[in-house]
Coordinates of N, CA and C in Angstrom, one line a residue:
M8 N -9.8 -22.4 -12.6 CA -8.4 -22.2 -13.1 C -7.5 -22.5 -12.0
T9 N -6.4 -23.3 -12.3 CA -5.4 -23.6 -11.2 C -4.5 -22.4 -11.0
L10 N -3.8 -22.4 -9.8 CA -2.9 -21.4 -9.5 C -1.9 -21.2 -10.6
R11 N -1.3 -22.3 -11.1 CA -0.3 -22.2 -12.1 C -0.9 -21.5 -13.4
E12 N -2.1 -21.9 -13.7 CA -2.7 -21.3 -14.9 C -3.0 -19.8 -14.7
L13 N -3.4 -19.4 -13.5 CA -3.5 -18.0 -13.1 C -2.2 -17.2 -13.3
V14 N -1.1 -17.8 -12.8 CA 0.2 -17.2 -12.9 C 0.6 -17.1 -14.3
E15 N 0.4 -18.2 -15.0 CA 0.9 -18.3 -16.4 C 0.1 -17.3 -17.3
S16 N -1.1 -16.9 -16.9 CA -1.9 -16.0 -17.7 C -1.5 -14.5 -17.6
Q17 N -0.6 -14.2 -16.6 CA -0.1 -12.9 -16.4 C 0.8 -12.4 -17.5
R18 N 0.8 -11.1 -17.9 CA 1.6 -10.7 -19.0 C 3.1 -10.8 -18.8
F19 N 3.6 -10.8 -17.5 CA 5.0 -10.9 -17.3 C 5.5 -12.4 -17.5
C20 N 4.5 -13.3 -17.6 CA 4.9 -14.7 -17.9 C 5.0 -15.0 -19.4
R21 N 4.6 -14.1 -20.2 CA 4.7 -14.3 -21.7 C 6.2 -14.6 -22.0
G22 N 6.4 -15.7 -22.7 CA 7.8 -16.0 -23.1 C 8.6 -16.8 -22.1
L23 N 8.0 -17.0 -20.9 CA 8.7 -17.9 -19.9 C 8.3 -19.3 -20.2
S24 N 9.2 -20.2 -19.8 CA 9.0 -21.6 -19.9 C 8.0 -22.1 -18.9
P25 N 7.4 -23.3 -19.2 CA 6.5 -23.9 -18.2 C 7.2 -24.1 -16.8
G26 N 8.5 -24.4 -16.8 CA 9.2 -24.6 -15.5 C 9.3 -23.3 -14.8
Q27 N 9.6 -22.2 -15.5 CA 9.7 -20.9 -14.9 C 8.4 -20.4 -14.4
C28 N 7.3 -20.7 -15.1 CA 6.0 -20.4 -14.5 C 5.6 -21.2 -13.3
D29 N 6.1 -22.5 -13.3 CA 5.9 -23.3 -12.1 C 6.7 -22.6 -10.9
G30 N 7.9 -22.1 -11.1 CA 8.6 -21.5 -10.1 C 7.9 -20.3 -9.5
L31 N 7.3 -19.5 -10.4 CA 6.5 -18.3 -10.0 C 5.3 -18.7 -9.2
A32 N 4.6 -19.8 -9.7 CA 3.4 -20.3 -9.0 C 3.7 -20.8 -7.6
A33 N 4.9 -21.3 -7.4 CA 5.3 -21.8 -6.1 C 5.5 -20.6 -5.1
C34 N 5.6 -19.4 -5.6 CA 5.8 -18.2 -4.8 C 4.4 -17.5 -4.5
A35 N 3.4 -18.0 -5.2 CA 2.1 -17.3 -5.2 C 1.0 -18.0 -4.5
E36 N 0.0 -17.3 -4.1 CA -1.3 -17.8 -3.7 C -2.4 -16.9 -4.1
A37 N -3.6 -17.4 -4.3 CA -4.7 -16.6 -4.6 C -5.3 -16.1 -3.3
R38 N -5.7 -14.8 -3.3 CA -6.3 -14.2 -2.2 C -7.5 -13.4 -2.6
H39 N -8.4 -13.3 -1.7 CA -9.7 -12.5 -1.9 C -9.8 -11.4 -0.8
Y40 N -10.2 -10.2 -1.2 CA -10.4 -9.1 -0.3 C -11.8 -8.5 -0.5
A41 N -12.4 -8.2 0.6 CA -13.7 -7.5 0.6 C -13.5 -6.0 0.5
P42 N -14.5 -5.3 0.0 CA -14.4 -3.8 -0.1 C -14.0 -3.3 1.3
G43 N -13.0 -2.4 1.3 CA -12.5 -1.8 2.5 C -11.3 -2.5 3.1
D44 N -11.0 -3.7 2.7 CA -9.9 -4.5 3.3 C -8.6 -3.9 2.7
Y45 N -7.5 -3.9 3.5 CA -6.2 -3.4 3.1 C -5.4 -4.6 2.6
L46 N -4.7 -4.4 1.5 CA -3.7 -5.3 1.0 C -2.4 -5.0 1.5
L47 N -2.1 -3.7 1.6 CA -0.9 -3.1 2.1 C -1.2 -1.9 3.1
R48 N -0.3 -1.8 4.1 CA -0.4 -0.6 4.9 C 0.9 0.1 5.0
Q49 N 0.9 1.4 4.8 CA 2.1 2.2 4.8 C 2.9 2.0 6.1
H50 N 4.2 1.8 6.0 CA 5.2 1.7 7.1 C 5.2 0.2 7.6
T51 N 4.4 -0.7 7.1 CA 4.5 -2.1 7.6 C 5.4 -2.8 6.8
P52 N 5.9 -4.0 7.2 CA 6.8 -4.8 6.4 C 6.2 -5.1 5.0
A53 N 7.0 -5.0 4.0 CA 6.6 -5.2 2.6 C 7.0 -6.6 2.3
D54 N 6.2 -7.6 2.5 CA 6.5 -9.0 2.3 C 5.7 -9.6 1.2
T55 N 4.9 -8.8 0.5 CA 4.0 -9.4 -0.6 C 3.9 -8.4 -1.7
F56 N 3.9 -9.0 -2.9 CA 3.7 -8.3 -4.2 C 2.4 -8.9 -4.8
Y57 N 1.5 -8.0 -5.2 CA 0.2 -8.4 -5.7 C 0.0 -8.1 -7.2
L58 N -0.7 -9.0 -7.9 CA -1.2 -8.8 -9.2 C -2.7 -8.9 -9.1
V59 N -3.4 -7.8 -9.5 CA -4.9 -7.8 -9.4 C -5.5 -8.6 -10.5
L60 N -6.3 -9.6 -10.2 CA -7.0 -10.4 -11.2 C -8.4 -9.8 -11.5
E61 N -9.1 -9.4 -10.4 CA -10.4 -8.9 -10.5 C -10.6 -7.8 -9.4
G62 N -11.3 -6.7 -9.7 CA -11.6 -5.7 -8.8 C -10.8 -4.5 -8.9
Q63 N -11.0 -3.6 -7.9 CA -10.3 -2.3 -8.0 C -9.6 -2.0 -6.6
V64 N -8.4 -1.5 -6.7 CA -7.6 -1.3 -5.5 C -7.1 0.2 -5.5
E65 N -7.4 0.9 -4.4 CA -6.9 2.3 -4.3 C -5.5 2.3 -3.7
V66 N -4.6 3.1 -4.3 CA -3.2 3.3 -3.8 C -3.3 4.6 -3.1
K67 N -3.0 4.6 -1.8 CA -3.2 5.8 -1.0 C -1.9 6.2 -0.3
L68 N -1.7 7.4 0.1 CA -0.5 7.9 0.8 C -1.0 8.8 1.9
A69 N -0.5 8.6 3.1 CA -0.8 9.5 4.3 C 0.3 10.5 4.2
L70 N -0.2 11.8 4.1 CA 0.7 12.9 4.1 C 0.5 13.7 5.4
P71 N 1.6 14.0 6.2 CA 1.5 14.8 7.4 C 0.8 16.1 7.1
G72 N -0.2 16.4 7.9 CA -0.9 17.7 7.8 C -1.9 17.7 6.7
Q73 N -1.9 16.7 5.8 CA -2.8 16.8 4.6 C -3.8 15.6 4.6
G74 N -3.6 14.6 5.5 CA -4.5 13.4 5.5 C -4.1 12.4 4.4
I75 N -5.1 11.6 4.0 CA -4.8 10.5 3.1 C -5.2 11.0 1.7
V76 N -4.2 10.8 0.8 CA -4.4 11.2 -0.6 C -4.4 9.9 -1.5
T77 N -5.4 9.8 -2.3 CA -5.5 8.7 -3.3 C -4.7 9.0 -4.5
L78 N -3.6 8.2 -4.7 CA -2.7 8.4 -5.9 C -3.3 7.9 -7.1
E79 N -3.9 6.7 -7.0 CA -4.5 6.1 -8.2 C -5.3 4.9 -7.8
T80 N -6.1 4.4 -8.7 CA -6.9 3.2 -8.6 C -6.5 2.2 -9.6
V81 N -6.1 1.0 -9.2 CA -5.6 0.0 -10.2 C -6.6 -1.1 -10.3
G82 N -6.6 -1.8 -11.4 CA -7.5 -2.9 -11.6 C -6.9 -4.1 -12.2
P83 N -7.6 -5.0 -12.8 CA -7.1 -6.2 -13.4 C -5.9 -6.1 -14.2
D84 N -5.0 -7.0 -14.1 CA -3.7 -7.1 -14.8 C -2.8 -6.0 -14.4
E85 N -3.0 -5.4 -13.2 CA -2.0 -4.4 -12.7 C -1.4 -4.8 -11.4
A86 N -0.2 -4.3 -11.2 CA 0.6 -4.7 -10.0 C 0.3 -3.7 -8.8
V87 N 0.4 -4.3 -7.6 CA 0.3 -3.4 -6.4 C 1.4 -3.8 -5.5
G88 N 2.1 -2.8 -5.1 CA 3.2 -3.0 -4.2 C 4.6 -3.2 -4.9
W89 N 5.5 -2.4 -4.4 CA 6.9 -2.5 -5.0 C 7.9 -2.5 -3.9
S90 N 7.6 -2.1 -2.8 CA 8.5 -2.0 -1.7 C 9.2 -3.3 -1.3
W91 N 8.7 -4.4 -1.7 CA 9.2 -5.7 -1.3 C 10.6 -5.9 -2.0
F92 N 10.9 -5.1 -3.1 CA 12.0 -5.4 -3.9 C 13.3 -4.8 -3.3
Q93 N 13.2 -3.7 -2.6 CA 14.4 -2.9 -2.2 C 14.4 -2.7 -0.7
P94 N 15.5 -3.1 0.0 CA 15.5 -2.8 1.5 C 15.2 -1.3 1.8
P95 N 14.6 -1.0 2.8 CA 14.4 -1.8 4.0 C 13.1 -2.7 4.0
Y96 N 12.5 -2.9 2.8 CA 11.3 -3.7 2.7 C 10.1 -3.2 3.6
R97 N 9.8 -2.0 3.5 CA 8.7 -1.3 4.2 C 7.7 -0.7 3.2
C98 N 6.4 -0.9 3.4 CA 5.4 -0.4 2.5 C 5.5 1.1 2.5
Q99 N 5.5 1.7 1.3 CA 5.5 3.2 1.1 C 4.1 3.7 1.0
F100 N 3.1 2.9 0.7 CA 1.7 3.3 0.5 C 0.7 2.4 1.1
D101 N -0.5 2.8 1.2 CA -1.6 1.9 1.6 C -2.2 1.4 0.3
A102 N -2.7 0.2 0.3 CA -3.5 -0.3 -0.9 C -4.8 -0.9 -0.3
R103 N -5.9 -0.4 -0.7 CA -7.2 -0.8 -0.1 C -8.2 -1.2 -1.2
A104 N -8.8 -2.3 -1.0 CA -9.8 -2.8 -1.9 C -11.0 -1.8 -2.0
V105 N -11.4 -1.4 -3.2 CA -12.5 -0.5 -3.4 C -13.7 -1.4 -3.6
T106 N -13.5 -2.5 -4.4 CA -14.6 -3.5 -4.7 C -14.0 -4.8 -4.1
A107 N -14.8 -5.9 -4.3 CA -14.2 -7.2 -4.0 C -13.0 -7.4 -4.9
V108 N -11.9 -7.9 -4.4 CA -10.7 -8.1 -5.1 C -10.2 -9.5 -5.1
H109 N -9.9 -10.0 -6.2 CA -9.2 -11.3 -6.3 C -7.8 -11.0 -6.9
A110 N -6.8 -11.5 -6.2 CA -5.4 -11.1 -6.5 C -4.5 -12.3 -6.3
L111 N -3.4 -12.3 -7.1 CA -2.3 -13.2 -6.8 C -1.4 -12.5 -5.9
A112 N -1.1 -13.2 -4.8 CA -0.1 -12.6 -3.8 C 1.1 -13.4 -3.8
F113 N 2.2 -12.7 -4.1 CA 3.5 -13.4 -4.2 C 4.3 -13.1 -3.0
D114 N 4.9 -14.2 -2.4 CA 5.7 -14.1 -1.2 C 7.0 -13.4 -1.6
A115 N 7.3 -12.3 -1.1 CA 8.4 -11.5 -1.5 C 9.8 -12.2 -1.4
E116 N 10.0 -12.8 -0.2 CA 11.3 -13.4 0.0 C 11.5 -14.6 -1.0
R117 N 10.5 -15.4 -1.2 CA 10.6 -16.5 -2.2 C 10.8 -15.9 -3.6
L118 N 10.1 -14.9 -3.9 CA 10.2 -14.3 -5.2 C 11.6 -13.7 -5.5
R119 N 12.1 -13.0 -4.5 CA 13.5 -12.4 -4.7 C 14.5 -13.6 -4.9
A120 N 14.3 -14.6 -4.1 CA 15.3 -15.8 -4.3 C 15.1 -16.4 -5.7
L121 N 13.9 -16.5 -6.2 CA 13.7 -17.1 -7.5 C 14.3 -16.2 -8.6
M122 N 14.1 -14.9 -8.4 CA 14.7 -13.9 -9.4 C 16.2 -14.0 -9.4
E123 N 16.8 -14.2 -8.2 CA 18.3 -14.3 -8.2 C 18.8 -15.6 -8.9
R124 N 18.0 -16.7 -8.7 CA 18.4 -18.0 -9.3 C 18.2 -18.0 -10.8
D125 N 17.1 -17.3 -11.2 CA 16.7 -17.4 -12.7 C 16.6 -16.0 -13.2
P126 N 17.7 -15.5 -13.9 CA 17.7 -14.1 -14.4 C 16.6 -13.8 -15.4
V127 N 16.1 -14.8 -16.1 CA 15.1 -14.6 -17.1 C 13.8 -14.3 -16.4
V128 N 13.5 -15.0 -15.3 CA 12.3 -14.7 -14.5 C 12.5 -13.4 -13.8
G129 N 13.7 -13.1 -13.3 CA 14.0 -11.8 -12.7 C 13.7 -10.7 -13.6
Y130 N 14.2 -10.8 -14.9 CA 13.9 -9.7 -15.8 C 12.5 -9.5 -16.1
A131 N 11.7 -10.6 -16.3 CA 10.3 -10.5 -16.6 C 9.5 -9.8 -15.4
V132 N 9.9 -10.2 -14.2 CA 9.2 -9.6 -13.0 C 9.6 -8.1 -12.9
L133 N 10.9 -7.9 -13.2 CA 11.4 -6.5 -13.1 C 10.7 -5.6 -14.1
K134 N 10.4 -6.0 -15.3 CA 9.7 -5.2 -16.2 C 8.3 -4.8 -15.7
T135 N 7.7 -5.7 -15.0 CA 6.4 -5.4 -14.4 C 6.6 -4.4 -13.3
L136 N 7.6 -4.6 -12.5 CA 7.9 -3.7 -11.4 C 8.2 -2.3 -11.9
V137 N 9.0 -2.2 -12.9 CA 9.4 -0.9 -13.4 C 8.1 -0.2 -14.0
G138 N 7.3 -0.9 -14.6 CA 6.0 -0.4 -15.2 C 5.2 0.2 -14.0
T139 N 5.1 -0.5 -12.9 CA 4.4 -0.1 -11.8 C 5.0 1.2 -11.2
L140 N 6.3 1.2 -11.0 CA 6.9 2.4 -10.5 C 6.7 3.6 -11.4
S141 N 6.8 3.4 -12.7 CA 6.6 4.5 -13.7 C 5.1 5.0 -13.5
E142 N 4.2 4.1 -13.4 CA 2.8 4.6 -13.2 C 2.6 5.4 -11.9
R143 N 3.2 4.9 -10.9 CA 3.1 5.6 -9.6 C 3.7 7.0 -9.6
V144 N 4.9 7.1 -10.3 CA 5.6 8.4 -10.4 C 4.7 9.4 -11.2
Q145 N 4.1 8.9 -12.3 CA 3.2 9.7 -13.1 C 2.0 10.2 -12.3
S146 N 1.4 9.2 -11.5 CA 0.3 9.6 -10.7 C 0.6 10.7 -9.7
C147 N 1.8 10.5 -9.0 CA 2.3 11.5 -8.1 C 2.5 12.9 -8.7
R148 N 3.1 12.8 -9.9 CA 3.3 14.1 -10.7 C 2.0 14.8 -10.9
L149 N 1.0 14.0 -11.4 CA -0.3 14.6 -11.7 C -1.0 15.2 -10.4
Q150 N -0.8 14.4 -9.3 CA -1.4 14.9 -8.0 C -0.7 16.2 -7.6
V151 N 0.6 16.3 -7.7 CA 1.3 17.6 -7.4 C 0.8 18.7 -8.3
L152 N 0.7 18.4 -9.6 CA 0.3 19.5 -10.5 C -1.1 20.0 -10.1
D153 N -2.0 19.0 -9.7 CA -3.4 19.4 -9.4 C -3.4 20.2 -8.1
V154 N -2.6 19.8 -7.1 CA -2.6 20.5 -5.8 C -2.0 21.9 -6.0
Y155 N -1.0 22.1 -6.8 CA -0.3 23.4 -6.9 C -0.7 24.2 -8.1
A156 N -1.7 23.7 -8.9 CA -2.1 24.5 -10.1 C -2.9 25.7 -9.6
P157 N -2.8 26.8 -10.3 CA -3.7 28.0 -9.9 C -5.1 27.6 -10.1
P158 N -6.0 28.2 -9.3 CA -7.4 27.8 -9.4 C -7.9 28.0 -10.8
G159 N -8.7 27.1 -11.3 CA -9.3 27.2 -12.6 C -8.4 26.6 -13.7
E160 N -7.2 26.2 -13.4 CA -6.3 25.6 -14.4 C -6.2 24.1 -14.2
A161 N -6.3 23.4 -15.2 CA -6.2 21.9 -15.2 C -4.7 21.6 -15.5
P162 N -4.2 20.5 -14.9 CA -2.9 20.1 -15.3 C -2.7 19.6 -16.7

């Protein structure tokens, strides 16, 4: 499958024109990660947005005095990374491959510029981004409930 076909097959591309999918493909590249490789590291520059095509990625957070907490594990057709969208463009989480991962990696600067030029593309990408943020907030909420729940009680 070509890079354009991979991009076009993503759910946020549904309803976009072939030219708009070409614009997204121009911002993307296919990347492969071995188990244990990091896609993102907390506090580093957030210059890439990922869509997982195959494999599993853990989203982790380093908490002072508590170590590393896994917030969730994402898989195919899910987004990883959102810090690229809002200044100061620094990763808020770690993202580590649990299994071999094949992902689309979007160059954040080019993607932001495309979103500015083409509001239809911007809205489509934003819907994916908001869905990702919503999932992360829900995962954090469940983590907090689990940590602070009285012993023997499930969230």
